Amino acid sequence: MKNFTPKLKRLNLLLVLLLHVASCSNSIENQPATADGFQNIENALKDQFGKDAYYTDLTVTYNKSIGNIVGVTVTEIPESLKMGQWNLTQGNWQQNSDIIIEVPVGTKASDYMFQLGDTISLSKLGALVEQSIQKLKDEKDIKNPILSIAGLNFPDNGDISKAQYMINLQPERGGTTFSFYYTLEGDLTKMDF
């Protein structure tokens, strides 16, 4: 029985190490700029703030040395007129500030916010990043363009029909920023090179 205990301890230690490695490889900072990677980021947002949270700002910034940084302005209760500005960096959520918003009389705060789901989807944004990267490879012969920042430009007046996905890419070694703007349906509206 004494020989069995050390083997069991080693097995448990190995299992803990494997779980740790698996959790690190799936962390938000390591998610690729793809539809699946951005869906994982959306899932992390829903885990942190709830699936019914409301947002006015959402960006995913890539930094070569630390990976993805997710920035949001979010509330779970729009009627409170209180929002928090949060960043997720290297697996840690940090609130940067509290924000009190004002809305015109006779309107609801939620009219000026968006939710993640069918209409606004990080999976769709990730797919558009993939599409933009391929476009740069094909049209500009850039070998390995990487994500600089991607997010949602949501109009201050709450008109969701004017919302756009925004994507900035750069060559692997830096330099010129290539900007792409898409409708929520995924139609390219503007490119800035």
PDB file of C-alpha atoms in Angstrom:
ATOM      1  CA  MET A   1       0.000   0.000   0.000  1.00  0.00           C
ATOM      2  CA  LYS A   2       2.910   2.385   0.646  1.00  0.00           C
ATOM      3  CA  ASN A   3       4.039   2.087  -2.999  1.00  0.00           C
ATOM      4  CA  PHE A   4       0.577   2.943  -4.220  1.00  0.00           C
ATOM      5  CA  THR A   5       0.413   6.317  -2.421  1.00  0.00           C
ATOM      6  CA  PRO A   6       3.442   7.945  -4.127  1.00  0.00           C
ATOM      7  CA  LYS A   7       2.189   6.769  -7.530  1.00  0.00           C
ATOM      8  CA  LEU A   8      -1.236   8.253  -6.818  1.00  0.00           C
ATOM      9  CA  LYS A   9       0.357  11.546  -5.732  1.00  0.00           C
ATOM     10  CA  ARG A  10       2.432  11.680  -8.934  1.00  0.00           C
ATOM     11  CA  LEU A  11      -0.674  10.943 -11.003  1.00  0.00           C
ATOM     12  CA  ASN A  12      -2.604  13.695  -9.235  1.00  0.00           C
ATOM     13  CA  LEU A  13       0.287  16.132  -9.736  1.00  0.00           C
ATOM     14  CA  LEU A  14       0.487  15.233 -13.420  1.00  0.00           C
ATOM     15  CA  LEU A  15      -3.273  15.743 -13.799  1.00  0.00           C
ATOM     16  CA  VAL A  16      -3.101  19.171 -12.119  1.00  0.00           C
ATOM     17  CA  LEU A  17      -0.206  20.207 -14.390  1.00  0.00           C
ATOM     18  CA  LEU A  18      -2.055  19.069 -17.508  1.00  0.00           C
ATOM     19  CA  LEU A  19      -5.167  20.996 -16.479  1.00  0.00           C
ATOM     20  CA  HIS A  20      -3.062  24.093 -15.846  1.00  0.00           C
ATOM     21  CA  VAL A  21      -1.376  23.845 -19.265  1.00  0.00           C
ATOM     22  CA  ALA A  22      -4.739  23.316 -20.955  1.00  0.00           C
ATOM     23  CA  SER A  23      -6.273  26.311 -19.192  1.00  0.00           C
ATOM     24  CA  CYS A  24      -3.323  28.553 -20.108  1.00  0.00           C
ATOM     25  CA  SER A  25      -3.478  27.589 -23.766  1.00  0.00           C
ATOM     26  CA  ASN A  26      -7.167  28.537 -23.862  1.00  0.00           C
ATOM     27  CA  SER A  27      -6.694  31.843 -22.051  1.00  0.00           C
ATOM     28  CA  ILE A  28      -8.036  34.972 -23.665  1.00  0.00           C
ATOM     29  CA  GLU A  29      -4.626  36.508 -24.289  1.00  0.00           C
ATOM     30  CA  ASN A  30      -3.710  33.511 -26.451  1.00  0.00           C
ATOM     31  CA  GLN A  31      -6.890  33.369 -28.534  1.00  0.00           C
ATOM     32  CA  PRO A  32      -6.201  33.737 -32.268  1.00  0.00           C
ATOM     33  CA  ALA A  33      -7.793  36.502 -34.325  1.00  0.00           C
ATOM     34  CA  THR A  34     -10.338  34.094 -35.835  1.00  0.00           C
ATOM     35  CA  ALA A  35     -14.074  33.462 -35.589  1.00  0.00           C
ATOM     36  CA  ASP A  36     -13.488  30.712 -32.999  1.00  0.00           C
ATOM     37  CA  GLY A  37     -10.952  32.742 -31.027  1.00  0.00           C
ATOM     38  CA  PHE A  38     -13.249  35.765 -30.840  1.00  0.00           C
ATOM     39  CA  GLN A  39     -16.189  33.531 -29.888  1.00  0.00           C
ATOM     40  CA  ASN A  40     -14.106  32.395 -26.915  1.00  0.00           C
ATOM     41  CA  ILE A  41     -13.560  36.059 -26.001  1.00  0.00           C
ATOM     42  CA  GLU A  42     -17.324  36.673 -26.233  1.00  0.00           C
ATOM     43  CA  ASN A  43     -17.910  33.680 -23.965  1.00  0.00           C
ATOM     44  CA  ALA A  44     -15.436  35.094 -21.434  1.00  0.00           C
ATOM     45  CA  LEU A  45     -17.295  38.435 -21.495  1.00  0.00           C
ATOM     46  CA  LYS A  46     -20.602  36.672 -20.889  1.00  0.00           C
ATOM     47  CA  ASP A  47     -19.039  34.684 -18.046  1.00  0.00           C
ATOM     48  CA  GLN A  48     -17.704  37.858 -16.437  1.00  0.00           C
ATOM     49  CA  PHE A  49     -20.635  40.255 -16.948  1.00  0.00           C
ATOM     50  CA  GLY A  50     -23.582  37.987 -17.713  1.00  0.00           C
ATOM     51  CA  LYS A  51     -25.165  37.031 -21.015  1.00  0.00           C
ATOM     52  CA  ASP A  52     -27.621  39.958 -20.769  1.00  0.00           C
ATOM     53  CA  ALA A  53     -24.996  42.684 -20.152  1.00  0.00           C
ATOM     54  CA  TYR A  54     -25.131  45.949 -22.117  1.00  0.00           C
ATOM     55  CA  TYR A  55     -22.094  47.606 -23.697  1.00  0.00           C
ATOM     56  CA  THR A  56     -21.227  50.981 -25.216  1.00  0.00           C
ATOM     57  CA  ASP A  57     -17.630  50.135 -26.117  1.00  0.00           C
ATOM     58  CA  LEU A  58     -15.765  46.930 -26.926  1.00  0.00           C
ATOM     59  CA  THR A  59     -12.259  46.442 -28.330  1.00  0.00           C
ATOM     60  CA  VAL A  60      -9.760  43.621 -28.679  1.00  0.00           C
ATOM     61  CA  THR A  61      -6.197  44.900 -28.927  1.00  0.00           C
ATOM     62  CA  TYR A  62      -3.265  42.642 -29.704  1.00  0.00           C
ATOM     63  CA  ASN A  63       0.123  43.328 -28.119  1.00  0.00           C
ATOM     64  CA  LYS A  64       2.940  41.043 -29.231  1.00  0.00           C
ATOM     65  CA  SER A  65       4.476  40.748 -25.760  1.00  0.00           C
ATOM     66  CA  ILE A  66       1.291  40.160 -23.714  1.00  0.00           C
ATOM     67  CA  GLY A  67      -1.309  38.962 -26.223  1.00  0.00           C
ATOM     68  CA  ASN A  68      -4.925  40.098 -26.418  1.00  0.00           C
ATOM     69  CA  ILE A  69      -6.245  42.907 -24.272  1.00  0.00           C
ATOM     70  CA  VAL A  70     -10.031  43.206 -24.100  1.00  0.00           C
ATOM     71  CA  GLY A  71     -11.530  46.582 -23.202  1.00  0.00           C
ATOM     72  CA  VAL A  72     -15.223  47.167 -22.494  1.00  0.00           C
ATOM     73  CA  THR A  73     -17.597  49.716 -21.065  1.00  0.00           C
ATOM     74  CA  VAL A  74     -20.400  47.628 -19.600  1.00  0.00           C
ATOM     75  CA  THR A  75     -23.381  47.480 -17.276  1.00  0.00           C
ATOM     76  CA  GLU A  76     -25.726  44.750 -16.187  1.00  0.00           C
ATOM     77  CA  ILE A  77     -28.470  47.275 -15.324  1.00  0.00           C
ATOM     78  CA  PRO A  78     -28.820  50.030 -17.961  1.00  0.00           C
ATOM     79  CA  GLU A  79     -31.528  51.855 -15.992  1.00  0.00           C
ATOM     80  CA  SER A  80     -28.971  52.560 -13.243  1.00  0.00           C
ATOM     81  CA  LEU A  81     -27.095  54.860 -15.687  1.00  0.00           C
ATOM     82  CA  LYS A  82     -23.895  53.446 -14.156  1.00  0.00           C
ATOM     83  CA  MET A  83     -21.317  51.665 -16.262  1.00  0.00           C
ATOM     84  CA  GLY A  84     -17.859  50.315 -15.590  1.00  0.00           C
ATOM     85  CA  GLN A  85     -14.854  50.545 -17.834  1.00  0.00           C
ATOM     86  CA  TRP A  86     -12.941  47.248 -17.650  1.00  0.00           C
ATOM     87  CA  ASN A  87      -9.829  45.692 -19.185  1.00  0.00           C
ATOM     88  CA  LEU A  88      -8.856  42.039 -19.346  1.00  0.00           C
ATOM     89  CA  THR A  89      -5.086  41.717 -19.528  1.00  0.00           C
ATOM     90  CA  GLN A  90      -3.127  38.507 -19.009  1.00  0.00           C
ATOM     91  CA  GLY A  91      -6.122  36.746 -17.498  1.00  0.00           C
ATOM     92  CA  ASN A  92      -6.956  39.484 -14.987  1.00  0.00           C
ATOM     93  CA  TRP A  93     -10.004  41.736 -15.057  1.00  0.00           C
ATOM     94  CA  GLN A  94      -9.390  45.250 -13.810  1.00  0.00           C
ATOM     95  CA  GLN A  95     -11.915  48.044 -13.538  1.00  0.00           C
ATOM     96  CA  ASN A  96     -10.402  51.349 -14.660  1.00  0.00           C
ATOM     97  CA  SER A  97     -13.290  53.676 -13.869  1.00  0.00           C
ATOM     98  CA  ASP A  98     -16.943  54.110 -13.049  1.00  0.00           C
ATOM     99  CA  ILE A  99     -18.992  56.037 -15.583  1.00  0.00           C
ATOM    100  CA  ILE A 100     -22.307  57.796 -15.085  1.00  0.00           C
ATOM    101  CA  ILE A 101     -24.160  58.284 -18.370  1.00  0.00           C
ATOM    102  CA  GLU A 102     -26.890  60.732 -19.308  1.00  0.00           C
ATOM    103  CA  VAL A 103     -29.656  60.003 -21.778  1.00  0.00           C
ATOM    104  CA  PRO A 104     -32.260  62.340 -23.272  1.00  0.00           C
ATOM    105  CA  VAL A 105     -35.532  62.620 -21.377  1.00  0.00           C
ATOM    106  CA  GLY A 106     -38.107  60.120 -22.613  1.00  0.00           C
ATOM    107  CA  THR A 107     -35.537  57.529 -23.724  1.00  0.00           C
ATOM    108  CA  LYS A 108     -34.097  54.432 -22.110  1.00  0.00           C
ATOM    109  CA  ALA A 109     -30.386  54.000 -21.456  1.00  0.00           C
ATOM    110  CA  SER A 110     -30.485  50.614 -23.192  1.00  0.00           C
ATOM    111  CA  ASP A 111     -31.428  52.434 -26.428  1.00  0.00           C
ATOM    112  CA  TYR A 112     -27.834  53.690 -26.541  1.00  0.00           C
ATOM    113  CA  MET A 113     -26.186  50.353 -25.783  1.00  0.00           C
ATOM    114  CA  PHE A 114     -25.708  46.991 -27.435  1.00  0.00           C
ATOM    115  CA  GLN A 115     -25.693  43.384 -26.333  1.00  0.00           C
ATOM    116  CA  LEU A 116     -23.631  40.497 -27.624  1.00  0.00           C
ATOM    117  CA  GLY A 117     -25.539  37.836 -29.476  1.00  0.00           C
ATOM    118  CA  ASP A 118     -27.070  37.479 -32.914  1.00  0.00           C
ATOM    119  CA  THR A 119     -26.914  41.080 -34.186  1.00  0.00           C
ATOM    120  CA  ILE A 120     -23.524  41.965 -32.736  1.00  0.00           C
ATOM    121  CA  SER A 121     -21.221  38.987 -32.592  1.00  0.00           C
ATOM    122  CA  LEU A 122     -17.554  38.687 -31.781  1.00  0.00           C
ATOM    123  CA  SER A 123     -17.493  35.494 -33.827  1.00  0.00           C
ATOM    124  CA  LYS A 124     -18.541  37.595 -36.846  1.00  0.00           C
ATOM    125  CA  LEU A 125     -15.849  40.156 -36.000  1.00  0.00           C
ATOM    126  CA  GLY A 126     -13.230  37.389 -35.804  1.00  0.00           C
ATOM    127  CA  ALA A 127     -14.329  36.049 -39.196  1.00  0.00           C
ATOM    128  CA  LEU A 128     -13.968  39.565 -40.636  1.00  0.00           C
ATOM    129  CA  VAL A 129     -10.447  39.811 -39.179  1.00  0.00           C
ATOM    130  CA  GLU A 130      -9.604  36.557 -40.991  1.00  0.00           C
ATOM    131  CA  GLN A 131     -11.129  37.946 -44.200  1.00  0.00           C
ATOM    132  CA  SER A 132      -9.170  41.218 -43.866  1.00  0.00           C
ATOM    133  CA  ILE A 133      -5.906  39.366 -43.274  1.00  0.00           C
ATOM    134  CA  GLN A 134      -6.482  37.319 -46.419  1.00  0.00           C
ATOM    135  CA  LYS A 135      -7.298  40.483 -48.374  1.00  0.00           C
ATOM    136  CA  LEU A 136      -3.974  42.036 -47.341  1.00  0.00           C
ATOM    137  CA  LYS A 137      -2.105  38.887 -48.282  1.00  0.00           C
ATOM    138  CA  ASP A 138      -3.790  38.754 -51.699  1.00  0.00           C
ATOM    139  CA  GLU A 139      -3.863  42.443 -52.631  1.00  0.00           C
ATOM    140  CA  LYS A 140      -0.810  43.895 -50.874  1.00  0.00           C
ATOM    141  CA  ASP A 141       1.402  40.787 -50.743  1.00  0.00           C
ATOM    142  CA  ILE A 142       1.895  41.189 -46.997  1.00  0.00           C
ATOM    143  CA  LYS A 143       3.093  37.850 -45.673  1.00  0.00           C
ATOM    144  CA  ASN A 144       1.925  37.813 -42.055  1.00  0.00           C
ATOM    145  CA  PRO A 145      -0.377  40.716 -41.194  1.00  0.00           C
ATOM    146  CA  ILE A 146      -1.370  40.742 -37.543  1.00  0.00           C
ATOM    147  CA  LEU A 147      -4.225  42.278 -35.624  1.00  0.00           C
ATOM    148  CA  SER A 148      -3.554  45.633 -34.019  1.00  0.00           C
ATOM    149  CA  ILE A 149      -7.090  46.364 -32.802  1.00  0.00           C
ATOM    150  CA  ALA A 150     -10.612  45.217 -33.602  1.00  0.00           C
ATOM    151  CA  GLY A 151     -13.854  46.438 -32.160  1.00  0.00           C
ATOM    152  CA  LEU A 152     -17.256  47.896 -32.629  1.00  0.00           C
ATOM    153  CA  ASN A 153     -17.896  51.516 -33.558  1.00  0.00           C
ATOM    154  CA  PHE A 154     -21.287  52.050 -31.964  1.00  0.00           C
ATOM    155  CA  PRO A 155     -22.931  55.430 -32.641  1.00  0.00           C
ATOM    156  CA  ASP A 156     -23.611  57.735 -29.702  1.00  0.00           C
ATOM    157  CA  ASN A 157     -27.223  58.149 -30.826  1.00  0.00           C
ATOM    158  CA  GLY A 158     -27.827  54.394 -30.486  1.00  0.00           C
ATOM    159  CA  ASP A 159     -28.718  53.916 -34.180  1.00  0.00           C
ATOM    160  CA  ILE A 160     -27.654  50.284 -34.532  1.00  0.00           C
ATOM    161  CA  SER A 161     -27.980  50.486 -38.321  1.00  0.00           C
ATOM    162  CA  LYS A 162     -24.927  52.789 -38.299  1.00  0.00           C
ATOM    163  CA  ALA A 163     -22.803  50.493 -36.117  1.00  0.00           C
ATOM    164  CA  GLN A 164     -19.643  49.148 -37.741  1.00  0.00           C
ATOM    165  CA  TYR A 165     -16.995  46.556 -37.072  1.00  0.00           C
ATOM    166  CA  MET A 166     -13.570  48.191 -37.226  1.00  0.00           C
ATOM    167  CA  ILE A 167     -10.332  46.256 -37.798  1.00  0.00           C
ATOM    168  CA  ASN A 168      -6.757  47.569 -37.876  1.00  0.00           C
ATOM    169  CA  LEU A 169      -4.008  45.268 -39.135  1.00  0.00           C
ATOM    170  CA  GLN A 170      -0.266  45.791 -39.410  1.00  0.00           C
ATOM    171  CA  PRO A 171       2.602  43.937 -41.053  1.00  0.00           C
ATOM    172  CA  GLU A 172       4.304  41.520 -38.653  1.00  0.00           C
ATOM    173  CA  ARG A 173       7.233  43.911 -38.156  1.00  0.00           C
ATOM    174  CA  GLY A 174       5.006  46.980 -37.727  1.00  0.00           C
ATOM    175  CA  GLY A 175       4.690  50.021 -39.916  1.00  0.00           C
ATOM    176  CA  THR A 176       1.640  50.975 -41.939  1.00  0.00           C
ATOM    177  CA  THR A 177      -1.776  50.423 -40.386  1.00  0.00           C
ATOM    178  CA  PHE A 178      -4.438  48.976 -42.676  1.00  0.00           C
ATOM    179  CA  SER A 179      -7.998  49.799 -41.544  1.00  0.00           C
ATOM    180  CA  PHE A 180     -11.155  47.971 -42.566  1.00  0.00           C
ATOM    181  CA  TYR A 181     -14.749  48.929 -41.771  1.00  0.00           C
ATOM    182  CA  TYR A 182     -17.689  46.536 -42.139  1.00  0.00           C
ATOM    183  CA  THR A 183     -21.433  46.684 -41.576  1.00  0.00           C
ATOM    184  CA  LEU A 184     -22.877  44.357 -38.963  1.00  0.00           C
ATOM    185  CA  GLU A 185     -23.885  42.074 -41.847  1.00  0.00           C
ATOM    186  CA  GLY A 186     -20.226  41.836 -42.894  1.00  0.00           C
ATOM    187  CA  ASP A 187     -20.238  44.112 -45.940  1.00  0.00           C
ATOM    188  CA  LEU A 188     -16.983  46.046 -46.438  1.00  0.00           C
ATOM    189  CA  THR A 189     -17.762  49.788 -46.434  1.00  0.00           C
ATOM    190  CA  LYS A 190     -14.301  51.343 -46.323  1.00  0.00           C
ATOM    191  CA  MET A 191     -10.603  50.494 -46.419  1.00  0.00           C
ATOM    192  CA  ASP A 192      -7.842  52.909 -45.382  1.00  0.00           C
ATOM    193  CA  PHE A 193      -4.268  52.023 -46.346  1.00  0.00           C
TER     194      PHE A 193
END
